[in-house]
Amino acid sequence: MERLKIAIQKEGRLSDKSLQLIQEAGIRHNQDSKRKLISIGENFPLEILYLRDDDIPQYVADSVADIGIVGENEVLEKGRKVDVVERLGFARCKMSLAISQSEKYTGLSYFNGRRIATSYPEILKKFLMQNNLKAEIHEISGSVEIAPGIGLADAIFDIVSTGSTLISNRLKEVEVVANSEAVVIGTPDLSASKKKILDKLLFRFQAVRRSKNNKYILLNAPNINLDKIVQLLPGMKSPTIMPLYDEGWSSLHSVVNENDFWNVVEKLKEYGAQGILVIPIEKMII
Ligand code: ATP
Ligand code: MG
């Protein structure tokens, strides 16, 4: 049987979330946790390859794997011929330039003639070129943030999420060059039969993601404010409304986006809603 080969990070920040997504998409696989090189889907034609994240763009470009889950930062850096076929919303981070807190930042021209330490020389090179800047790039493979402190560089270009690493190294972020999140990449020349499997897989990934971003909401509402409440909670198609035994009241069921959730609840209370229940959704298919 033909299987779609997906490459995911063997060990690191992306591995747990990648495996979780595959599991929540309902795909069981025999996970040989000791050697963990390959596992095979038991109920879906998927083969999982466990690799270092740096290698994933190349393996996908060379069709060793058909698709992969990797940070956009690695996709940008490696510049391989792959398509981003889905954004996954986890491992969000920025790629930023940072300098010592004691330095005065004077704008982009600050970097002219400076030494910048980074593990992402290609992205940095492109950025410097686009901005007509001439700086010296020092490529190092890890712990970039210590470079200014030990006199190896004047600035760094690295991944920033909360900024706490910068603070503990007395650095400050001065320019955001790019944003990154985990994405699914695919080889541009996927066979028609594998493309079919990919579409099924992405359909499941989307259902999982949507369910995480949304909650099922039930509440009791006075009929006089029902129209306003329906406007607030349009739901997937439109909300379900059932009369309560008490006259003048209805029960309303709908779906609400996690991001708006607290704003919506405040308004609902203003409109006299009571007995609000919010329930997680396991899968959401629209
Ligand atoms: P490997 O051994 O596989 O090469 P690594 O050490 O290069 O792993 P990790 O530190 O596990 O990589 O990070 C993997 C990816 O997670 C990064 O390429 C980036 O996309 C994302 N990432 C890294 N740091 C953060 C962070 N602080 N917040 C959010 N996402 C991050
Ligand atoms: Mg890596």
mmCIF file with all atom_site columns, N, CA, C and O in Angstrom, residues 46-98:
data_model
loop_
_atom_site.group_PDB
_atom_site.id
_atom_site.type_symbol
_atom_site.label_atom_id
_atom_site.label_alt_id
_atom_site.label_comp_id
_atom_site.label_asym_id
_atom_site.label_entity_id
_atom_site.label_seq_id
_atom_site.pdbx_PDB_ins_code
_atom_site.Cartn_x
_atom_site.Cartn_y
_atom_site.Cartn_z
_atom_site.occupancy
_atom_site.B_iso_or_equiv
_atom_site.pdbx_formal_charge
_atom_site.auth_seq_id
_atom_site.auth_comp_id
_atom_site.auth_asym_id
_atom_site.auth_atom_id
_atom_site.pdbx_PDB_model_num
ATOM 1   N N  . LEU A 1 46 ? 0.212  6.424  6.459  1.00 0.00 ? 46 LEU A N  1
ATOM 2   C CA . LEU A 1 46 ? 1.229  7.415  6.796  1.00 0.00 ? 46 LEU A CA 1
ATOM 3   C C  . LEU A 1 46 ? 2.462  6.719  7.340  1.00 0.00 ? 46 LEU A C  1
ATOM 4   O O  . LEU A 1 46 ? 2.367  5.752  8.091  1.00 0.00 ? 46 LEU A O  1
ATOM 5   N N  . GLU A 1 47 ? 3.627  7.221  6.935  1.00 0.00 ? 47 GLU A N  1
ATOM 6   C CA . GLU A 1 47 ? 4.883  6.724  7.482  1.00 0.00 ? 47 GLU A CA 1
ATOM 7   C C  . GLU A 1 47 ? 5.567  7.934  8.107  1.00 0.00 ? 47 GLU A C  1
ATOM 8   O O  . GLU A 1 47 ? 5.713  8.963  7.453  1.00 0.00 ? 47 GLU A O  1
ATOM 9   N N  . ILE A 1 48 ? 5.963  7.808  9.369  1.00 0.00 ? 48 ILE A N  1
ATOM 10  C CA . ILE A 1 48 ? 6.544  8.952  10.070 1.00 0.00 ? 48 ILE A CA 1
ATOM 11  C C  . ILE A 1 48 ? 8.057  8.761  10.176 1.00 0.00 ? 48 ILE A C  1
ATOM 12  O O  . ILE A 1 48 ? 8.525  7.740  10.681 1.00 0.00 ? 48 ILE A O  1
ATOM 13  N N  . LEU A 1 49 ? 8.811  9.745  9.684  1.00 0.00 ? 49 LEU A N  1
ATOM 14  C CA . LEU A 1 49 ? 10.271 9.702  9.791  1.00 0.00 ? 49 LEU A CA 1
ATOM 15  C C  . LEU A 1 49 ? 10.698 10.725 10.836 1.00 0.00 ? 49 LEU A C  1
ATOM 16  O O  . LEU A 1 49 ? 10.248 11.868 10.817 1.00 0.00 ? 49 LEU A O  1
ATOM 17  N N  . TYR A 1 50 ? 11.566 10.306 11.745 1.00 0.00 ? 50 TYR A N  1
ATOM 18  C CA . TYR A 1 50 ? 12.010 11.199 12.818 1.00 0.00 ? 50 TYR A CA 1
ATOM 19  C C  . TYR A 1 50 ? 13.402 11.729 12.479 1.00 0.00 ? 50 TYR A C  1
ATOM 20  O O  . TYR A 1 50 ? 14.354 10.964 12.387 1.00 0.00 ? 50 TYR A O  1
ATOM 21  N N  . LEU A 1 51 ? 13.503 13.048 12.315 1.00 0.00 ? 51 LEU A N  1
ATOM 22  C CA . LEU A 1 51 ? 14.760 13.646 11.840 1.00 0.00 ? 51 LEU A CA 1
ATOM 23  C C  . LEU A 1 51 ? 15.129 14.897 12.629 1.00 0.00 ? 51 LEU A C  1
ATOM 24  O O  . LEU A 1 51 ? 14.316 15.431 13.377 1.00 0.00 ? 51 LEU A O  1
ATOM 25  N N  . ARG A 1 52 ? 16.337 15.390 12.417 1.00 0.00 ? 52 ARG A N  1
ATOM 26  C CA . ARG A 1 52 ? 16.698 16.697 12.978 1.00 0.00 ? 52 ARG A CA 1
ATOM 27  C C  . ARG A 1 52 ? 15.978 17.764 12.162 1.00 0.00 ? 52 ARG A C  1
ATOM 28  O O  . ARG A 1 52 ? 15.873 17.667 10.950 1.00 0.00 ? 52 ARG A O  1
ATOM 29  N N  . ASP A 1 53 ? 15.482 18.780 12.832 1.00 0.00 ? 53 ASP A N  1
ATOM 30  C CA . ASP A 1 53 ? 14.647 19.753 12.120 1.00 0.00 ? 53 ASP A CA 1
ATOM 31  C C  . ASP A 1 53 ? 15.394 20.445 10.972 1.00 0.00 ? 53 ASP A C  1
ATOM 32  O O  . ASP A 1 53 ? 14.817 20.728 9.935  1.00 0.00 ? 53 ASP A O  1
ATOM 33  N N  . ASP A 1 54 ? 16.696 20.650 11.138 1.00 0.00 ? 54 ASP A N  1
ATOM 34  C CA . ASP A 1 54 ? 17.480 21.326 10.078 1.00 0.00 ? 54 ASP A CA 1
ATOM 35  C C  . ASP A 1 54 ? 17.446 20.554 8.767  1.00 0.00 ? 54 ASP A C  1
ATOM 36  O O  . ASP A 1 54 ? 17.589 21.117 7.698  1.00 0.00 ? 54 ASP A O  1
ATOM 37  N N  . ASP A 1 55 ? 17.308 19.230 8.892  1.00 0.00 ? 55 ASP A N  1
ATOM 38  C CA . ASP A 1 55 ? 17.393 18.386 7.696  1.00 0.00 ? 55 ASP A CA 1
ATOM 39  C C  . ASP A 1 55 ? 16.065 18.241 6.967  1.00 0.00 ? 55 ASP A C  1
ATOM 40  O O  . ASP A 1 55 ? 16.025 17.779 5.833  1.00 0.00 ? 55 ASP A O  1
ATOM 41  N N  . ILE A 1 56 ? 14.983 18.618 7.635  1.00 0.00 ? 56 ILE A N  1
ATOM 42  C CA . ILE A 1 56 ? 13.660 18.348 7.067  1.00 0.00 ? 56 ILE A CA 1
ATOM 43  C C  . ILE A 1 56 ? 13.415 19.045 5.719  1.00 0.00 ? 56 ILE A C  1
ATOM 44  O O  . ILE A 1 56 ? 12.980 18.400 4.768  1.00 0.00 ? 56 ILE A O  1
ATOM 45  N N  . PRO A 1 57 ? 13.750 20.346 5.568  1.00 0.00 ? 57 PRO A N  1
ATOM 46  C CA . PRO A 1 57 ? 13.510 20.970 4.249  1.00 0.00 ? 57 PRO A CA 1
ATOM 47  C C  . PRO A 1 57 ? 14.226 20.245 3.104  1.00 0.00 ? 57 PRO A C  1
ATOM 48  O O  . PRO A 1 57 ? 13.648 20.039 2.036  1.00 0.00 ? 57 PRO A O  1
ATOM 49  N N  . GLN A 1 58 ? 15.448 19.804 3.363  1.00 0.00 ? 58 GLN A N  1
ATOM 50  C CA . GLN A 1 58 ? 16.184 19.117 2.308  1.00 0.00 ? 58 GLN A CA 1
ATOM 51  C C  . GLN A 1 58 ? 15.576 17.760 1.974  1.00 0.00 ? 58 GLN A C  1
ATOM 52  O O  . GLN A 1 58 ? 15.409 17.417 0.807  1.00 0.00 ? 58 GLN A O  1
ATOM 53  N N  . TYR A 1 59 ? 15.216 17.004 3.023  1.00 0.00 ? 59 TYR A N  1
ATOM 54  C CA . TYR A 1 59 ? 14.609 15.693 2.767  1.00 0.00 ? 59 TYR A CA 1
ATOM 55  C C  . TYR A 1 59 ? 13.324 15.819 1.974  1.00 0.00 ? 59 TYR A C  1
ATOM 56  O O  . TYR A 1 59 ? 13.024 14.990 1.133  1.00 0.00 ? 59 TYR A O  1
ATOM 57  N N  . VAL A 1 60 ? 12.561 16.879 2.262  1.00 0.00 ? 60 VAL A N  1
ATOM 58  C CA . VAL A 1 60 ? 11.305 17.070 1.526  1.00 0.00 ? 60 VAL A CA 1
ATOM 59  C C  . VAL A 1 60 ? 11.604 17.529 0.095  1.00 0.00 ? 60 VAL A C  1
ATOM 60  O O  . VAL A 1 60 ? 11.005 17.030 -0.862 1.00 0.00 ? 60 VAL A O  1
ATOM 61  N N  . ALA A 1 61 ? 12.562 18.439 -0.049 1.00 0.00 ? 61 ALA A N  1
ATOM 62  C CA . ALA A 1 61 ? 12.911 18.912 -1.394 1.00 0.00 ? 61 ALA A CA 1
ATOM 63  C C  . ALA A 1 61 ? 13.414 17.757 -2.257 1.00 0.00 ? 61 ALA A C  1
ATOM 64  O O  . ALA A 1 61 ? 13.148 17.692 -3.451 1.00 0.00 ? 61 ALA A O  1
ATOM 65  N N  . ASP A 1 62 ? 14.137 16.822 -1.622 1.00 0.00 ? 62 ASP A N  1
ATOM 66  C CA . ASP A 1 62 ? 14.680 15.676 -2.365 1.00 0.00 ? 62 ASP A CA 1
ATOM 67  C C  . ASP A 1 62 ? 13.687 14.517 -2.460 1.00 0.00 ? 62 ASP A C  1
ATOM 68  O O  . ASP A 1 62 ? 14.057 13.429 -2.915 1.00 0.00 ? 62 ASP A O  1
ATOM 69  N N  . SER A 1 63 ? 12.470 14.712 -1.953 1.00 0.00 ? 63 SER A N  1
ATOM 70  C CA . SER A 1 63 ? 11.421 13.672 -1.980 1.00 0.00 ? 63 SER A CA 1
ATOM 71  C C  . SER A 1 63 ? 11.773 12.410 -1.194 1.00 0.00 ? 63 SER A C  1
ATOM 72  O O  . SER A 1 63 ? 11.232 11.342 -1.451 1.00 0.00 ? 63 SER A O  1
ATOM 73  N N  . VAL A 1 64 ? 12.693 12.502 -0.253 1.00 0.00 ? 64 VAL A N  1
ATOM 74  C CA . VAL A 1 64 ? 12.926 11.381 0.663  1.00 0.00 ? 64 VAL A CA 1
ATOM 75  C C  . VAL A 1 64 ? 11.708 11.286 1.585  1.00 0.00 ? 64 VAL A C  1
ATOM 76  O O  . VAL A 1 64 ? 11.210 10.213 1.893  1.00 0.00 ? 64 VAL A O  1
ATOM 77  N N  . ALA A 1 65 ? 11.218 12.456 2.001  1.00 0.00 ? 65 ALA A N  1
ATOM 78  C CA . ALA A 1 65 ? 9.917  12.536 2.675  1.00 0.00 ? 65 ALA A CA 1
ATOM 79  C C  . ALA A 1 65 ? 9.002  13.329 1.737  1.00 0.00 ? 65 ALA A C  1
ATOM 80  O O  . ALA A 1 65 ? 9.476  14.171 0.977  1.00 0.00 ? 65 ALA A O  1
ATOM 81  N N  . ASP A 1 66 ? 7.698  13.036 1.776  1.00 0.00 ? 66 ASP A N  1
ATOM 82  C CA . ASP A 1 66 ? 6.774  13.780 0.917  1.00 0.00 ? 66 ASP A CA 1
ATOM 83  C C  . ASP A 1 66 ? 6.414  15.121 1.537  1.00 0.00 ? 66 ASP A C  1
ATOM 84  O O  . ASP A 1 66 ? 6.270  16.125 0.847  1.00 0.00 ? 66 ASP A O  1
ATOM 85  N N  . ILE A 1 67 ? 6.231  15.100 2.871  1.00 0.00 ? 67 ILE A N  1
ATOM 86  C CA . ILE A 1 67 ? 5.899  16.327 3.582  1.00 0.00 ? 67 ILE A CA 1
ATOM 87  C C  . ILE A 1 67 ? 6.680  16.362 4.891  1.00 0.00 ? 67 ILE A C  1
ATOM 88  O O  . ILE A 1 67 ? 7.306  15.362 5.275  1.00 0.00 ? 67 ILE A O  1
ATOM 89  N N  . GLY A 1 68 ? 6.641  17.503 5.575  1.00 0.00 ? 68 GLY A N  1
ATOM 90  C CA . GLY A 1 68 ? 7.335  17.594 6.846  1.00 0.00 ? 68 GLY A CA 1
ATOM 91  C C  . GLY A 1 68 ? 6.703  18.662 7.712  1.00 0.00 ? 68 GLY A C  1
ATOM 92  O O  . GLY A 1 68 ? 6.042  19.572 7.202  1.00 0.00 ? 68 GLY A O  1
ATOM 93  N N  . ILE A 1 69 ? 6.896  18.536 9.027  1.00 0.00 ? 69 ILE A N  1
ATOM 94  C CA . ILE A 1 69 ? 6.474  19.597 9.945  1.00 0.00 ? 69 ILE A CA 1
ATOM 95  C C  . ILE A 1 69 ? 7.743  20.249 10.471 1.00 0.00 ? 69 ILE A C  1
ATOM 96  O O  . ILE A 1 69 ? 8.602  19.585 11.057 1.00 0.00 ? 69 ILE A O  1
ATOM 97  N N  . VAL A 1 70 ? 7.862  21.568 10.242 1.00 0.00 ? 70 VAL A N  1
ATOM 98  C CA . VAL A 1 70 ? 9.100  22.253 10.588 1.00 0.00 ? 70 VAL A CA 1
ATOM 99  C C  . VAL A 1 70 ? 8.805  23.730 10.824 1.00 0.00 ? 70 VAL A C  1
ATOM 100 O O  . VAL A 1 70 ? 7.770  24.230 10.387 1.00 0.00 ? 70 VAL A O  1
ATOM 101 N N  . GLY A 1 71 ? 9.708  24.412 11.529 1.00 0.00 ? 71 GLY A N  1
ATOM 102 C CA . GLY A 1 71 ? 9.542  25.846 11.735 1.00 0.00 ? 71 GLY A CA 1
ATOM 103 C C  . GLY A 1 71 ? 9.803  26.595 10.431 1.00 0.00 ? 71 GLY A C  1
ATOM 104 O O  . GLY A 1 71 ? 10.700 26.238 9.676  1.00 0.00 ? 71 GLY A O  1
ATOM 105 N N  . GLU A 1 72 ? 9.010  27.656 10.207 1.00 0.00 ? 72 GLU A N  1
ATOM 106 C CA . GLU A 1 72 ? 9.220  28.474 9.003  1.00 0.00 ? 72 GLU A CA 1
ATOM 107 C C  . GLU A 1 72 ? 10.639 29.019 8.938  1.00 0.00 ? 72 GLU A C  1
ATOM 108 O O  . GLU A 1 72 ? 11.182 29.212 7.855  1.00 0.00 ? 72 GLU A O  1
ATOM 109 N N  . ASN A 1 73 ? 11.226 29.267 10.115 1.00 0.00 ? 73 ASN A N  1
ATOM 110 C CA . ASN A 1 73 ? 12.595 29.779 10.156 1.00 0.00 ? 73 ASN A CA 1
ATOM 111 C C  . ASN A 1 73 ? 13.560 28.849 9.425  1.00 0.00 ? 73 ASN A C  1
ATOM 112 O O  . ASN A 1 73 ? 14.402 29.308 8.664  1.00 0.00 ? 73 ASN A O  1
ATOM 113 N N  . GLU A 1 74 ? 13.383 27.534 9.618  1.00 0.00 ? 74 GLU A N  1
ATOM 114 C CA . GLU A 1 74 ? 14.276 26.593 8.923  1.00 0.00 ? 74 GLU A CA 1
ATOM 115 C C  . GLU A 1 74 ? 13.973 26.566 7.423  1.00 0.00 ? 74 GLU A C  1
ATOM 116 O O  . GLU A 1 74 ? 14.873 26.392 6.610  1.00 0.00 ? 74 GLU A O  1
ATOM 117 N N  . VAL A 1 75 ? 12.693 26.720 7.079  1.00 0.00 ? 75 VAL A N  1
ATOM 118 C CA . VAL A 1 75 ? 12.319 26.722 5.663  1.00 0.00 ? 75 VAL A CA 1
ATOM 119 C C  . VAL A 1 75 ? 12.975 27.919 4.968  1.00 0.00 ? 75 VAL A C  1
ATOM 120 O O  . VAL A 1 75 ? 13.576 27.787 3.897  1.00 0.00 ? 75 VAL A O  1
ATOM 121 N N  . LEU A 1 76 ? 12.872 29.087 5.620  1.00 0.00 ? 76 LEU A N  1
ATOM 122 C CA . LEU A 1 76 ? 13.460 30.308 5.051  1.00 0.00 ? 76 LEU A CA 1
ATOM 123 C C  . LEU A 1 76 ? 14.967 30.189 4.944  1.00 0.00 ? 76 LEU A C  1
ATOM 124 O O  . LEU A 1 76 ? 15.577 30.538 3.937  1.00 0.00 ? 76 LEU A O  1
ATOM 125 N N  . GLU A 1 77 ? 15.580 29.666 6.001  1.00 0.00 ? 77 GLU A N  1
ATOM 126 C CA . GLU A 1 77 ? 17.030 29.601 6.053  1.00 0.00 ? 77 GLU A CA 1
ATOM 127 C C  . GLU A 1 77 ? 17.578 28.663 4.984  1.00 0.00 ? 77 GLU A C  1
ATOM 128 O O  . GLU A 1 77 ? 18.546 28.969 4.306  1.00 0.00 ? 77 GLU A O  1
ATOM 129 N N  . LYS A 1 78 ? 16.942 27.509 4.834  1.00 0.00 ? 78 LYS A N  1
ATOM 130 C CA . LYS A 1 78 ? 17.493 26.499 3.943  1.00 0.00 ? 78 LYS A CA 1
ATOM 131 C C  . LYS A 1 78 ? 17.226 26.812 2.473  1.00 0.00 ? 78 LYS A C  1
ATOM 132 O O  . LYS A 1 78 ? 17.949 26.350 1.594  1.00 0.00 ? 78 LYS A O  1
ATOM 133 N N  . GLY A 1 79 ? 16.184 27.609 2.193  1.00 0.00 ? 79 GLY A N  1
ATOM 134 C CA . GLY A 1 79 ? 15.898 28.014 0.817  1.00 0.00 ? 79 GLY A CA 1
ATOM 135 C C  . GLY A 1 79 ? 15.703 26.868 -0.158 1.00 0.00 ? 79 GLY A C  1
ATOM 136 O O  . GLY A 1 79 ? 16.011 27.002 -1.338 1.00 0.00 ? 79 GLY A O  1
ATOM 137 N N  . ARG A 1 80 ? 15.188 25.744 0.326  1.00 0.00 ? 80 ARG A N  1
ATOM 138 C CA . ARG A 1 80 ? 14.951 24.600 -0.571 1.00 0.00 ? 80 ARG A CA 1
ATOM 139 C C  . ARG A 1 80 ? 13.631 24.767 -1.307 1.00 0.00 ? 80 ARG A C  1
ATOM 140 O O  . ARG A 1 80 ? 12.758 25.511 -0.862 1.00 0.00 ? 80 ARG A O  1
ATOM 141 N N  . LYS A 1 81 ? 13.497 23.994 -2.377 1.00 0.00 ? 81 LYS A N  1
ATOM 142 C CA . LYS A 1 81 ? 12.273 24.102 -3.177 1.00 0.00 ? 81 LYS A CA 1
ATOM 143 C C  . LYS A 1 81 ? 11.151 23.273 -2.544 1.00 0.00 ? 81 LYS A C  1
ATOM 144 O O  . LYS A 1 81 ? 10.983 22.101 -2.865 1.00 0.00 ? 81 LYS A O  1
ATOM 145 N N  . VAL A 1 82 ? 10.447 23.876 -1.620 1.00 0.00 ? 82 VAL A N  1
ATOM 146 C CA . VAL A 1 82 ? 9.312  23.195 -0.977 1.00 0.00 ? 82 VAL A CA 1
ATOM 147 C C  . VAL A 1 82 ? 8.138  24.180 -0.892 1.00 0.00 ? 82 VAL A C  1
ATOM 148 O O  . VAL A 1 82 ? 8.347  25.386 -0.907 1.00 0.00 ? 82 VAL A O  1
ATOM 149 N N  . ASP A 1 83 ? 6.928  23.633 -0.826 1.00 0.00 ? 83 ASP A N  1
ATOM 150 C CA . ASP A 1 83 ? 5.748  24.487 -0.673 1.00 0.00 ? 83 ASP A CA 1
ATOM 151 C C  . ASP A 1 83 ? 5.270  24.430 0.775  1.00 0.00 ? 83 ASP A C  1
ATOM 152 O O  . ASP A 1 83 ? 5.283  23.359 1.379  1.00 0.00 ? 83 ASP A O  1
ATOM 153 N N  . VAL A 1 84 ? 4.859  25.591 1.300  1.00 0.00 ? 84 VAL A N  1
ATOM 154 C CA . VAL A 1 84 ? 4.183  25.586 2.603  1.00 0.00 ? 84 VAL A CA 1
ATOM 155 C C  . VAL A 1 84 ? 2.724  25.256 2.330  1.00 0.00 ? 84 VAL A C  1
ATOM 156 O O  . VAL A 1 84 ? 2.033  26.010 1.649  1.00 0.00 ? 84 VAL A O  1
ATOM 157 N N  . VAL A 1 85 ? 2.258  24.103 2.800  1.00 0.00 ? 85 VAL A N  1
ATOM 158 C CA . VAL A 1 85 ? 0.888  23.692 2.459  1.00 0.00 ? 85 VAL A CA 1
ATOM 159 C C  . VAL A 1 85 ? -0.108 23.934 3.590  1.00 0.00 ? 85 VAL A C  1
ATOM 160 O O  . VAL A 1 85 ? -1.316 23.917 3.364  1.00 0.00 ? 85 VAL A O  1
ATOM 161 N N  . GLU A 1 86 ? 0.394  24.163 4.806  1.00 0.00 ? 86 GLU A N  1
ATOM 162 C CA . GLU A 1 86 ? -0.524 24.426 5.918  1.00 0.00 ? 86 GLU A CA 1
ATOM 163 C C  . GLU A 1 86 ? 0.257  25.103 7.042  1.00 0.00 ? 86 GLU A C  1
ATOM 164 O O  . GLU A 1 86 ? 1.393  24.736 7.305  1.00 0.00 ? 86 GLU A O  1
ATOM 165 N N  . ARG A 1 87 ? -0.391 26.080 7.684  1.00 0.00 ? 87 ARG A N  1
ATOM 166 C CA . ARG A 1 87 ? 0.234  26.708 8.852  1.00 0.00 ? 87 ARG A CA 1
ATOM 167 C C  . ARG A 1 87 ? -0.367 26.067 10.093 1.00 0.00 ? 87 ARG A C  1
ATOM 168 O O  . ARG A 1 87 ? -1.559 25.784 10.127 1.00 0.00 ? 87 ARG A O  1
ATOM 169 N N  . LEU A 1 88 ? 0.441  25.820 11.111 1.00 0.00 ? 88 LEU A N  1
ATOM 170 C CA . LEU A 1 88 ? -0.051 25.031 12.235 1.00 0.00 ? 88 LEU A CA 1
ATOM 171 C C  . LEU A 1 88 ? -0.229 25.826 13.529 1.00 0.00 ? 88 LEU A C  1
ATOM 172 O O  . LEU A 1 88 ? -0.799 25.320 14.491 1.00 0.00 ? 88 LEU A O  1
ATOM 173 N N  . GLY A 1 89 ? 0.269  27.052 13.579 1.00 0.00 ? 89 GLY A N  1
ATOM 174 C CA . GLY A 1 89 ? -0.031 27.912 14.725 1.00 0.00 ? 89 GLY A CA 1
ATOM 175 C C  . GLY A 1 89 ? 0.712  27.607 16.018 1.00 0.00 ? 89 GLY A C  1
ATOM 176 O O  . GLY A 1 89 ? 0.515  28.300 16.998 1.00 0.00 ? 89 GLY A O  1
ATOM 177 N N  . PHE A 1 90 ? 1.575  26.595 16.046 1.00 0.00 ? 90 PHE A N  1
ATOM 178 C CA . PHE A 1 90 ? 2.366  26.421 17.274 1.00 0.00 ? 90 PHE A CA 1
ATOM 179 C C  . PHE A 1 90 ? 3.836  26.760 17.001 1.00 0.00 ? 90 PHE A C  1
ATOM 180 O O  . PHE A 1 90 ? 4.204  27.046 15.870 1.00 0.00 ? 90 PHE A O  1
ATOM 181 N N  . ALA A 1 91 ? 4.659  26.755 18.051 1.00 0.00 ? 91 ALA A N  1
ATOM 182 C CA . ALA A 1 91 ? 6.073  27.165 17.943 1.00 0.00 ? 91 ALA A CA 1
ATOM 183 C C  . ALA A 1 91 ? 6.202  28.536 17.290 1.00 0.00 ? 91 ALA A C  1
ATOM 184 O O  . ALA A 1 91 ? 7.055  28.762 16.437 1.00 0.00 ? 91 ALA A O  1
ATOM 185 N N  . ARG A 1 92 ? 5.342  29.440 17.712 1.00 0.00 ? 92 ARG A N  1
ATOM 186 C CA . ARG A 1 92 ? 5.408  30.798 17.181 1.00 0.00 ? 92 ARG A CA 1
ATOM 187 C C  . ARG A 1 92 ? 6.608  31.530 17.773 1.00 0.00 ? 92 ARG A C  1
ATOM 188 O O  . ARG A 1 92 ? 6.826  31.475 18.989 1.00 0.00 ? 92 ARG A O  1
ATOM 189 N N  . CYS A 1 93 ? 7.363  32.185 16.940 1.00 0.00 ? 93 CYS A N  1
ATOM 190 C CA . CYS A 1 93 ? 8.475  32.973 17.441 1.00 0.00 ? 93 CYS A CA 1
ATOM 191 C C  . CYS A 1 93 ? 8.828  34.050 16.424 1.00 0.00 ? 93 CYS A C  1
ATOM 192 O O  . CYS A 1 93 ? 8.317  34.055 15.304 1.00 0.00 ? 93 CYS A O  1
ATOM 193 N N  . LYS A 1 94 ? 9.662  34.981 16.869 1.00 0.00 ? 94 LYS A N  1
ATOM 194 C CA . LYS A 1 94 ? 10.140 36.035 15.966 1.00 0.00 ? 94 LYS A CA 1
ATOM 195 C C  . LYS A 1 94 ? 11.600 35.751 15.657 1.00 0.00 ? 94 LYS A C  1
ATOM 196 O O  . LYS A 1 94 ? 12.273 35.071 16.419 1.00 0.00 ? 94 LYS A O  1
ATOM 197 N N  . MET A 1 95 ? 12.071 36.300 14.559 1.00 0.00 ? 95 MET A N  1
ATOM 198 C CA . MET A 1 95 ? 13.497 36.249 14.273 1.00 0.00 ? 95 MET A CA 1
ATOM 199 C C  . MET A 1 95 ? 13.966 37.685 14.324 1.00 0.00 ? 95 MET A C  1
ATOM 200 O O  . MET A 1 95 ? 13.570 38.516 13.490 1.00 0.00 ? 95 MET A O  1
ATOM 201 N N  . SER A 1 96 ? 14.777 37.990 15.336 1.00 0.00 ? 96 SER A N  1
ATOM 202 C CA . SER A 1 96 ? 15.057 39.385 15.633 1.00 0.00 ? 96 SER A CA 1
ATOM 203 C C  . SER A 1 96 ? 16.540 39.687 15.758 1.00 0.00 ? 96 SER A C  1
ATOM 204 O O  . SER A 1 96 ? 17.352 38.808 16.046 1.00 0.00 ? 96 SER A O  1
ATOM 205 N N  . LEU A 1 97 ? 16.843 40.953 15.551 1.00 0.00 ? 97 LEU A N  1
ATOM 206 C CA . LEU A 1 97 ? 18.183 41.469 15.836 1.00 0.00 ? 97 LEU A CA 1
ATOM 207 C C  . LEU A 1 97 ? 18.175 42.049 17.240 1.00 0.00 ? 97 LEU A C  1
ATOM 208 O O  . LEU A 1 97 ? 17.219 42.735 17.633 1.00 0.00 ? 97 LEU A O  1
ATOM 209 N N  . ALA A 1 98 ? 19.207 41.762 18.005 1.00 0.00 ? 98 ALA A N  1
ATOM 210 C CA . ALA A 1 98 ? 19.294 42.287 19.366 1.00 0.00 ? 98 ALA A CA 1
ATOM 211 C C  . ALA A 1 98 ? 20.700 42.793 19.626 1.00 0.00 ? 98 ALA A C  1
ATOM 212 O O  . ALA A 1 98 ? 21.673 42.281 19.058 1.00 0.00 ? 98 ALA A O  1
#
